[in-house]
Short mmCIF file of C-alpha atoms in Angstrom, two decimals:
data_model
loop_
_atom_site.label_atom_id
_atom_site.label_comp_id
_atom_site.label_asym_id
_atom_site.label_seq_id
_atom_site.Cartn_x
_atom_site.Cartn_y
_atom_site.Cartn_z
CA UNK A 1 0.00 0.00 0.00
CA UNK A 2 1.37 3.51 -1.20
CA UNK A 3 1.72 5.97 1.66
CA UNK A 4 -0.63 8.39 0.08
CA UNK A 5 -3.47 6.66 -1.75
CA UNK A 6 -6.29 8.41 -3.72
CA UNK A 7 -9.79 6.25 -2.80
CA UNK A 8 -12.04 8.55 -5.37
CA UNK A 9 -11.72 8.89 -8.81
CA UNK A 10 -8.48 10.17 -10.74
CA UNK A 11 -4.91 10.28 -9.58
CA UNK A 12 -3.05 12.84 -6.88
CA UNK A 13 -5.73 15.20 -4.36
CA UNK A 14 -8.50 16.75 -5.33
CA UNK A 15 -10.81 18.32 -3.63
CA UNK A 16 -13.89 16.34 -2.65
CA UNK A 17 -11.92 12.98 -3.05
CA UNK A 18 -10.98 10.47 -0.13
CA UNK A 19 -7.18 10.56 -0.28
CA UNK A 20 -5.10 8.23 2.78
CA UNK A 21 -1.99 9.49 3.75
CA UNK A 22 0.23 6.96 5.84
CA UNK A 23 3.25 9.28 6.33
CA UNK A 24 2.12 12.03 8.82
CA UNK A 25 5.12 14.38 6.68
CA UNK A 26 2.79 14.07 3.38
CA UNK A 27 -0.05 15.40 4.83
CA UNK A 28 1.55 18.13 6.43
CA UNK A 29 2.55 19.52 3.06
CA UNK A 30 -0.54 18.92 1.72
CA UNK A 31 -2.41 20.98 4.55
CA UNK A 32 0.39 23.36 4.15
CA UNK A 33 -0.32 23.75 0.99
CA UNK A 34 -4.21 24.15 1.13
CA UNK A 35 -3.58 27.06 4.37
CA UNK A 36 -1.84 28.58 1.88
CA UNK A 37 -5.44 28.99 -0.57
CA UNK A 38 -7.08 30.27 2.28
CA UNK A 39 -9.39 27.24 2.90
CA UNK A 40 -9.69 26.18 6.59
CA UNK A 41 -8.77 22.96 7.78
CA UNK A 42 -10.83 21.10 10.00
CA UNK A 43 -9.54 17.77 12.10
CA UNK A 44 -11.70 14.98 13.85
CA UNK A 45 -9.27 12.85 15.79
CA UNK A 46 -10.36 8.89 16.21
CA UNK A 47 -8.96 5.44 16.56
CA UNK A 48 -11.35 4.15 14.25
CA UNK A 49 -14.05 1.81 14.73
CA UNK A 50 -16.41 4.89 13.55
CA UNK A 51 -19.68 4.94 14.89
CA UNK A 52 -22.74 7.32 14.31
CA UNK A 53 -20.97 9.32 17.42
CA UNK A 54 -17.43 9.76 15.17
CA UNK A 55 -20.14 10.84 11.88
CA UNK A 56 -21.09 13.51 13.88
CA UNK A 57 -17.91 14.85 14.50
CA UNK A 58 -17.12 14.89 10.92
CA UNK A 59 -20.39 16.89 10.00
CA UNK A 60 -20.05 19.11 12.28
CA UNK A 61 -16.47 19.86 10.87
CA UNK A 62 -17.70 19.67 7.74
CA UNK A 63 -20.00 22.22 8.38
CA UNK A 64 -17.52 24.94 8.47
CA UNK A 65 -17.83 26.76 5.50
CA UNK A 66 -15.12 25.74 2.44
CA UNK A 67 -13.53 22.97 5.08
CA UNK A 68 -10.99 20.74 4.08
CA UNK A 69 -11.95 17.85 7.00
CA UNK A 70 -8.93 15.35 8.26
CA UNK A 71 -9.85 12.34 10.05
CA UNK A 72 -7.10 10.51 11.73
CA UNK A 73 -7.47 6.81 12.01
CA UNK A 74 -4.79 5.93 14.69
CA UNK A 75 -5.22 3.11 17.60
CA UNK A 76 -2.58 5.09 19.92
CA UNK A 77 -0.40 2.92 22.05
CA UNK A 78 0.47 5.54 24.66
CA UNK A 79 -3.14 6.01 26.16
CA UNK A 80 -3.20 2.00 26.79
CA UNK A 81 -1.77 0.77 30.15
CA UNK A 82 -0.73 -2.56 30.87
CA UNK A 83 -3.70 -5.50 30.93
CA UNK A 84 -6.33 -2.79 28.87
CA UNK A 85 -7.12 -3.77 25.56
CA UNK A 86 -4.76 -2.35 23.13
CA UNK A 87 -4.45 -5.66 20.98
CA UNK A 88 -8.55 -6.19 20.94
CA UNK A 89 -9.57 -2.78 20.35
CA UNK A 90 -11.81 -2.68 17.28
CA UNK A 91 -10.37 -2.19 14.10
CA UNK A 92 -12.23 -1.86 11.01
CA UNK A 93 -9.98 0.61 8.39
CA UNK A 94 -12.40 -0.04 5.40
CA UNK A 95 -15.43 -0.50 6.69
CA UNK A 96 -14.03 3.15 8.06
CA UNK A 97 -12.59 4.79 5.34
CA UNK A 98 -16.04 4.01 2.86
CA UNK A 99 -17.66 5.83 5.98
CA UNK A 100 -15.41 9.16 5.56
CA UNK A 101 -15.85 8.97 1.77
CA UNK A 102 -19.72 9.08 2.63
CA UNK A 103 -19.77 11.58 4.57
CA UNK A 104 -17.96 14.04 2.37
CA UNK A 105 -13.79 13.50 3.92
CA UNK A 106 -10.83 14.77 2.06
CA UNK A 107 -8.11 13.98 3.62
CA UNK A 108 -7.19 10.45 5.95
CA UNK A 109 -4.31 10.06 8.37
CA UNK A 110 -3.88 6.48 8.89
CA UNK A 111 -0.11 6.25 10.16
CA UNK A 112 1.31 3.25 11.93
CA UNK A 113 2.81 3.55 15.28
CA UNK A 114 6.11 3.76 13.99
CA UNK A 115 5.36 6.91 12.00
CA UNK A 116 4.59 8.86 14.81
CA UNK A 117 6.87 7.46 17.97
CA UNK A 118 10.41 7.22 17.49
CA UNK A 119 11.99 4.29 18.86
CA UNK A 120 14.48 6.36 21.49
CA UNK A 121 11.42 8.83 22.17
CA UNK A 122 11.92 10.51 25.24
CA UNK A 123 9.63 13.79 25.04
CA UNK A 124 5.73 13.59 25.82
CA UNK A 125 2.93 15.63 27.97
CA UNK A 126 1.60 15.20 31.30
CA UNK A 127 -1.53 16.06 32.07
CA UNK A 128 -1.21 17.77 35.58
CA UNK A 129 -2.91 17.01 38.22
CA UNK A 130 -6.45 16.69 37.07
CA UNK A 131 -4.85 13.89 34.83
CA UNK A 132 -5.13 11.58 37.79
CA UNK A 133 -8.11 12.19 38.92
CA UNK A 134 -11.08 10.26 37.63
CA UNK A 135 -10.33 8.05 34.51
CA UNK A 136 -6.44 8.95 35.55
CA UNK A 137 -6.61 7.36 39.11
CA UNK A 138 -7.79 4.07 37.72
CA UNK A 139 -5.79 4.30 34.32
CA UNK A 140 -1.86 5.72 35.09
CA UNK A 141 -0.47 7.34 32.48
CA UNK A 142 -3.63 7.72 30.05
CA UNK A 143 -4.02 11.18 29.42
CA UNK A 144 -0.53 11.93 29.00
CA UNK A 145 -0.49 9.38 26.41
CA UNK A 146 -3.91 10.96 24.85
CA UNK A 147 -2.90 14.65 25.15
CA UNK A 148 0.78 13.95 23.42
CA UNK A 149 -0.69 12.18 20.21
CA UNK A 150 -3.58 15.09 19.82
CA UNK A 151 -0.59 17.67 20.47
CA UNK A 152 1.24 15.52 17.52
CA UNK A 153 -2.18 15.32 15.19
CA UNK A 154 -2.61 19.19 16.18
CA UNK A 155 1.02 19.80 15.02
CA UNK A 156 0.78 17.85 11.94
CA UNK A 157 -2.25 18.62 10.79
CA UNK A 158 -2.28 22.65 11.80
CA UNK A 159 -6.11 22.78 11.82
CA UNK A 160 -8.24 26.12 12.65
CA UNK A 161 -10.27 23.84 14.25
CA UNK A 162 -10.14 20.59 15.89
CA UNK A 163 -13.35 18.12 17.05
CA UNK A 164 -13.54 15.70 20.23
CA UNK A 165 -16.98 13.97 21.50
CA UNK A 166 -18.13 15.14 25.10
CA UNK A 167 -18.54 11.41 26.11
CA UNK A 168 -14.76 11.50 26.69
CA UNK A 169 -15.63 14.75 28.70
CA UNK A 170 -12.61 14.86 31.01
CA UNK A 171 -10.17 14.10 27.76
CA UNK A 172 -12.03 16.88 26.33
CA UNK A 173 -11.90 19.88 29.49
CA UNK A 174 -7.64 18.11 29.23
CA UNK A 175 -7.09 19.21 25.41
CA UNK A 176 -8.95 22.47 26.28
CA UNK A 177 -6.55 23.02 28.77
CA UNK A 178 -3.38 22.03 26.87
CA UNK A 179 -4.18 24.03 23.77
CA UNK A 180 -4.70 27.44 26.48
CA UNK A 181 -1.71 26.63 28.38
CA UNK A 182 0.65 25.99 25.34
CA UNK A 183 -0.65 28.76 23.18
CA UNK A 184 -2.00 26.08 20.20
CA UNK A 185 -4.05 28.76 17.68
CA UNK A 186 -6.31 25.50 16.97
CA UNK A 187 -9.81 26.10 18.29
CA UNK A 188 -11.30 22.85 20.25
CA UNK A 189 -14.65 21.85 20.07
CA UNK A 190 -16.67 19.74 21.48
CA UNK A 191 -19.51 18.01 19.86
CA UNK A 192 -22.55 16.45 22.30
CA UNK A 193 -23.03 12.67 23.29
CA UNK A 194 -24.52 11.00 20.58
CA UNK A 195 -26.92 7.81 22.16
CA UNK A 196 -28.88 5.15 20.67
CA UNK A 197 -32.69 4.66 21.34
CA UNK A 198 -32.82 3.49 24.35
CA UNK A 199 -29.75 5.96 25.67
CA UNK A 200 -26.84 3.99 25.74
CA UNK A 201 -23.81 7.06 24.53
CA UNK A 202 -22.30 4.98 21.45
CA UNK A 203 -18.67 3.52 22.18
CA UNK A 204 -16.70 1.74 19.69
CA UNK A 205 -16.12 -0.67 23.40
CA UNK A 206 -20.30 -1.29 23.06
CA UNK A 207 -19.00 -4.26 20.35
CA UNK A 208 -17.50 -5.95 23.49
CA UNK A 209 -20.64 -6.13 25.29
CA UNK A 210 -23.15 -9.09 25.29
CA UNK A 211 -27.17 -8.48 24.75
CA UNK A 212 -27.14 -9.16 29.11
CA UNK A 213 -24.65 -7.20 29.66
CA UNK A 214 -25.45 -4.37 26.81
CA UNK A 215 -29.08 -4.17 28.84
CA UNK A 216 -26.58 -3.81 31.95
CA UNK A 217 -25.21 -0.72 30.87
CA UNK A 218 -28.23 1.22 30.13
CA UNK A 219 -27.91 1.60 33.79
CA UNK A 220 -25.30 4.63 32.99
CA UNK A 221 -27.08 6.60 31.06
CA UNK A 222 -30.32 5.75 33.47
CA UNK A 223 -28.04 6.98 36.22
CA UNK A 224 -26.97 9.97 34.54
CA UNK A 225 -30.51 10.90 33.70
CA UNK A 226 -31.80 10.53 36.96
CA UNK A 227 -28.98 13.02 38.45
CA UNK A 228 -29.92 15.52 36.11
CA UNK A 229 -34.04 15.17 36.82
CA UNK A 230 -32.28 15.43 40.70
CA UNK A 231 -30.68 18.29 40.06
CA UNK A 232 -32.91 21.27 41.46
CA UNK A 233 -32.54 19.50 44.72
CA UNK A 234 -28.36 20.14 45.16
CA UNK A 235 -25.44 18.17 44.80
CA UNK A 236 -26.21 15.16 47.68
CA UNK A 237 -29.74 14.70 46.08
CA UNK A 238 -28.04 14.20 42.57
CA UNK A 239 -25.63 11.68 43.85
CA UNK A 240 -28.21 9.98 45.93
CA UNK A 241 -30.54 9.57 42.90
CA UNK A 242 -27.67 8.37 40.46
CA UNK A 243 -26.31 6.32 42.93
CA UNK A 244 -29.47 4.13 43.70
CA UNK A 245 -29.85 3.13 39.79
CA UNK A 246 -26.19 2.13 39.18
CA UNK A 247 -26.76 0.05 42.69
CA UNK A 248 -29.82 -1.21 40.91
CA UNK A 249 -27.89 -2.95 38.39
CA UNK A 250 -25.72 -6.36 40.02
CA UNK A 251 -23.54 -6.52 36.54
CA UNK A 252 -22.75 -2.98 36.62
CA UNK A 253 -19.28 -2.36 38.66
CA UNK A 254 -18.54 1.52 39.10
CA UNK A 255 -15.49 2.57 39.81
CA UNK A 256 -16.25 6.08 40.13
CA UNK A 257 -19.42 7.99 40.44
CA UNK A 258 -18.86 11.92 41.22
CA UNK A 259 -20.18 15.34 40.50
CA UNK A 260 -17.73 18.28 39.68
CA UNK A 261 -18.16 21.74 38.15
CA UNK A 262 -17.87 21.61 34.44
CA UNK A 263 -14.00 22.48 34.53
CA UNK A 264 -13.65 19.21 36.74
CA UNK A 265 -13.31 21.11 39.79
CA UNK A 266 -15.13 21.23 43.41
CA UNK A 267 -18.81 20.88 43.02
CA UNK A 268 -20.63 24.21 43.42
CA UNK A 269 -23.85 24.73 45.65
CA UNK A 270 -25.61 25.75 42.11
CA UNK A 271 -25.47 26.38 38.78
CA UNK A 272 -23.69 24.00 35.74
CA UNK A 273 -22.08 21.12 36.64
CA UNK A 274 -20.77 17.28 35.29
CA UNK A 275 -21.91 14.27 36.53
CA UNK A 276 -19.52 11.52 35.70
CA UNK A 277 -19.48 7.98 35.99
CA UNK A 278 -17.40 4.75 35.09
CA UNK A 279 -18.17 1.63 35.35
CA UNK A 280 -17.15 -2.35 34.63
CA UNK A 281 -19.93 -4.68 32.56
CA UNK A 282 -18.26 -8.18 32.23
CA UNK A 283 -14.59 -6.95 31.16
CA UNK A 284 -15.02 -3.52 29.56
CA UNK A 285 -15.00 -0.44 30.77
CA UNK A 286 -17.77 2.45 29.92
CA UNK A 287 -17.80 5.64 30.96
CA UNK A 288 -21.06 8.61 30.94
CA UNK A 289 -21.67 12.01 31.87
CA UNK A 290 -24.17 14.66 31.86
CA UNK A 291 -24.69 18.43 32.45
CA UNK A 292 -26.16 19.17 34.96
CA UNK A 293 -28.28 21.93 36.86
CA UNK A 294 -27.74 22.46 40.39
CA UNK A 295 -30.67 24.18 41.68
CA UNK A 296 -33.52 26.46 40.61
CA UNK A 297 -32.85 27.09 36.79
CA UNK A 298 -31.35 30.75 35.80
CA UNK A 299 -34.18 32.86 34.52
#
């Protein structure tokens, strides 16, 4: 396979064709290149396995008028501690790429490890403190592998504007944080939970799950719904409510269940915050959150 393949019609780029670059240096020149017309370039991060949740990512970048939208494909060892499931994580690249084509994507970056870690690598990010909080107590080492590939994708890719799903909420407030505190002129935005029917938030990790323990874990988003209806009453009454569904539930294991304001900080007495919870069904992990209102609604 050549490292930059055209999927549509005709050879070399052109604009409104699916072209896969495997060499992260090719793309830059060919984003380069676009800045340099004036057209804004657009970036939705993944590690494949695109679900409706990833789609609407891409529209909404694509929704930025005269975008050029990258989608990186890129199962990222660094974010993957020791015993999680690095070497079982779904992978489906055509099944993803004839997705991207669909929905209108230009440009692919589909490197392999090797093209974006050197073997004697010895510089990377840490995510502070609030990196070990949360999804960082129980996973070491996680976000500073997340936040050093997006800084890489970020670098690479130069976008105006760069995509990431609020399921992942504390990744999210993290890349906010890194692209303030290290000056990155890419503008993050987040893009709401997208959930099936019956309100299970899609996760490419759902394809673990079987049909009893799939109807296990509508017991997060139940959770998470009944902490926001609780939310008028205060912080202990959202908990409480939360709480009493996940306890409901004998397959669900949660790991953590807690309410912070929406920068991940102490819990205010009222107004916005996050509820956030994680939990084990069988052997995979799935985590939730919500917005929500902590007292009498502003007027």
């Amino acid at each position: 396979m050549s490292t930059a393949e055209n999927v549509g019609a005709g050879p070399g780029y052109t604009a409104r064709e699916l072209t896969v670059h495997r060499r992260p240096a090719e793309l830059a020149k060919v984003t380069r290149a676009l800045r340099a017309t004036g057209r804004p370039i657009t970036l939705v991060p993944t590690m494949g396995a695109l679900h409706e949740g990833h789609l609407e990512l891409i529209r909404a970048a694509r929704k930025v008028p005269a975008a050029v939208t990258v989608v990186s494909i890129f199962v990222n060892p660094l974010q993957f501690g020791p015993g999680e499931d690095l070497d079982r994580y779904p992978r489906s690249f055509e099944a993803d790429l004839e997705l991207c084509r669909e929905e209108g994507v230009e440009l692919v970056l589909a490197p392999e490890p090797a093209d974006m870690y050197a073997p004697d690598r010895q510089v990377g990010l840490t995510a502070g403190g609030l990196g070990e909080q949360l999804e960082g107590a129980s996973r070491p080492g996680h976000f500073d592998g997340m936040l050093t590939v997006v800084a890489k994708l970020i670098g690479i890719v130069r976008p105006d504007l760069a995509l990431f799903g609020e399921k992942d909420y504390q990744q999210l407030v993290l890349i906010r944080r890194m692209a303030r505190d290290l000056n990155f002129d890419s503008r993050i935005q987040g893009v709401p939970i997208v959930r099936q029917a019956d309100g299970l938030a899609l996760s490419s990790r759902n394809a673990y799950l079987s049909d009893e323990q799939r109807q296990a874990a509508l017991g997060l988003s139940a959770a998470m719904a009944a902490g926001v209806h609780a939310g008028p009453a205060g912080p202990d009454a959202v908990l409480a409510a939360a709480r009493a569904v996940l306890d409901s539930e004998p397959l669900v294991r949660v790991d953590y269940l807690e309410l912070r304001d929406v920068e991940l900080g102490p819990v205010p007495d009222a107004g916005e915050a996050r509820l956030l919870v994680a939990a084990e069904v069988g052997d995979t992990r799935l985590i939730d959150n919500a917005l929500v209102q902590l007292g009498p609604a502003p007027e």
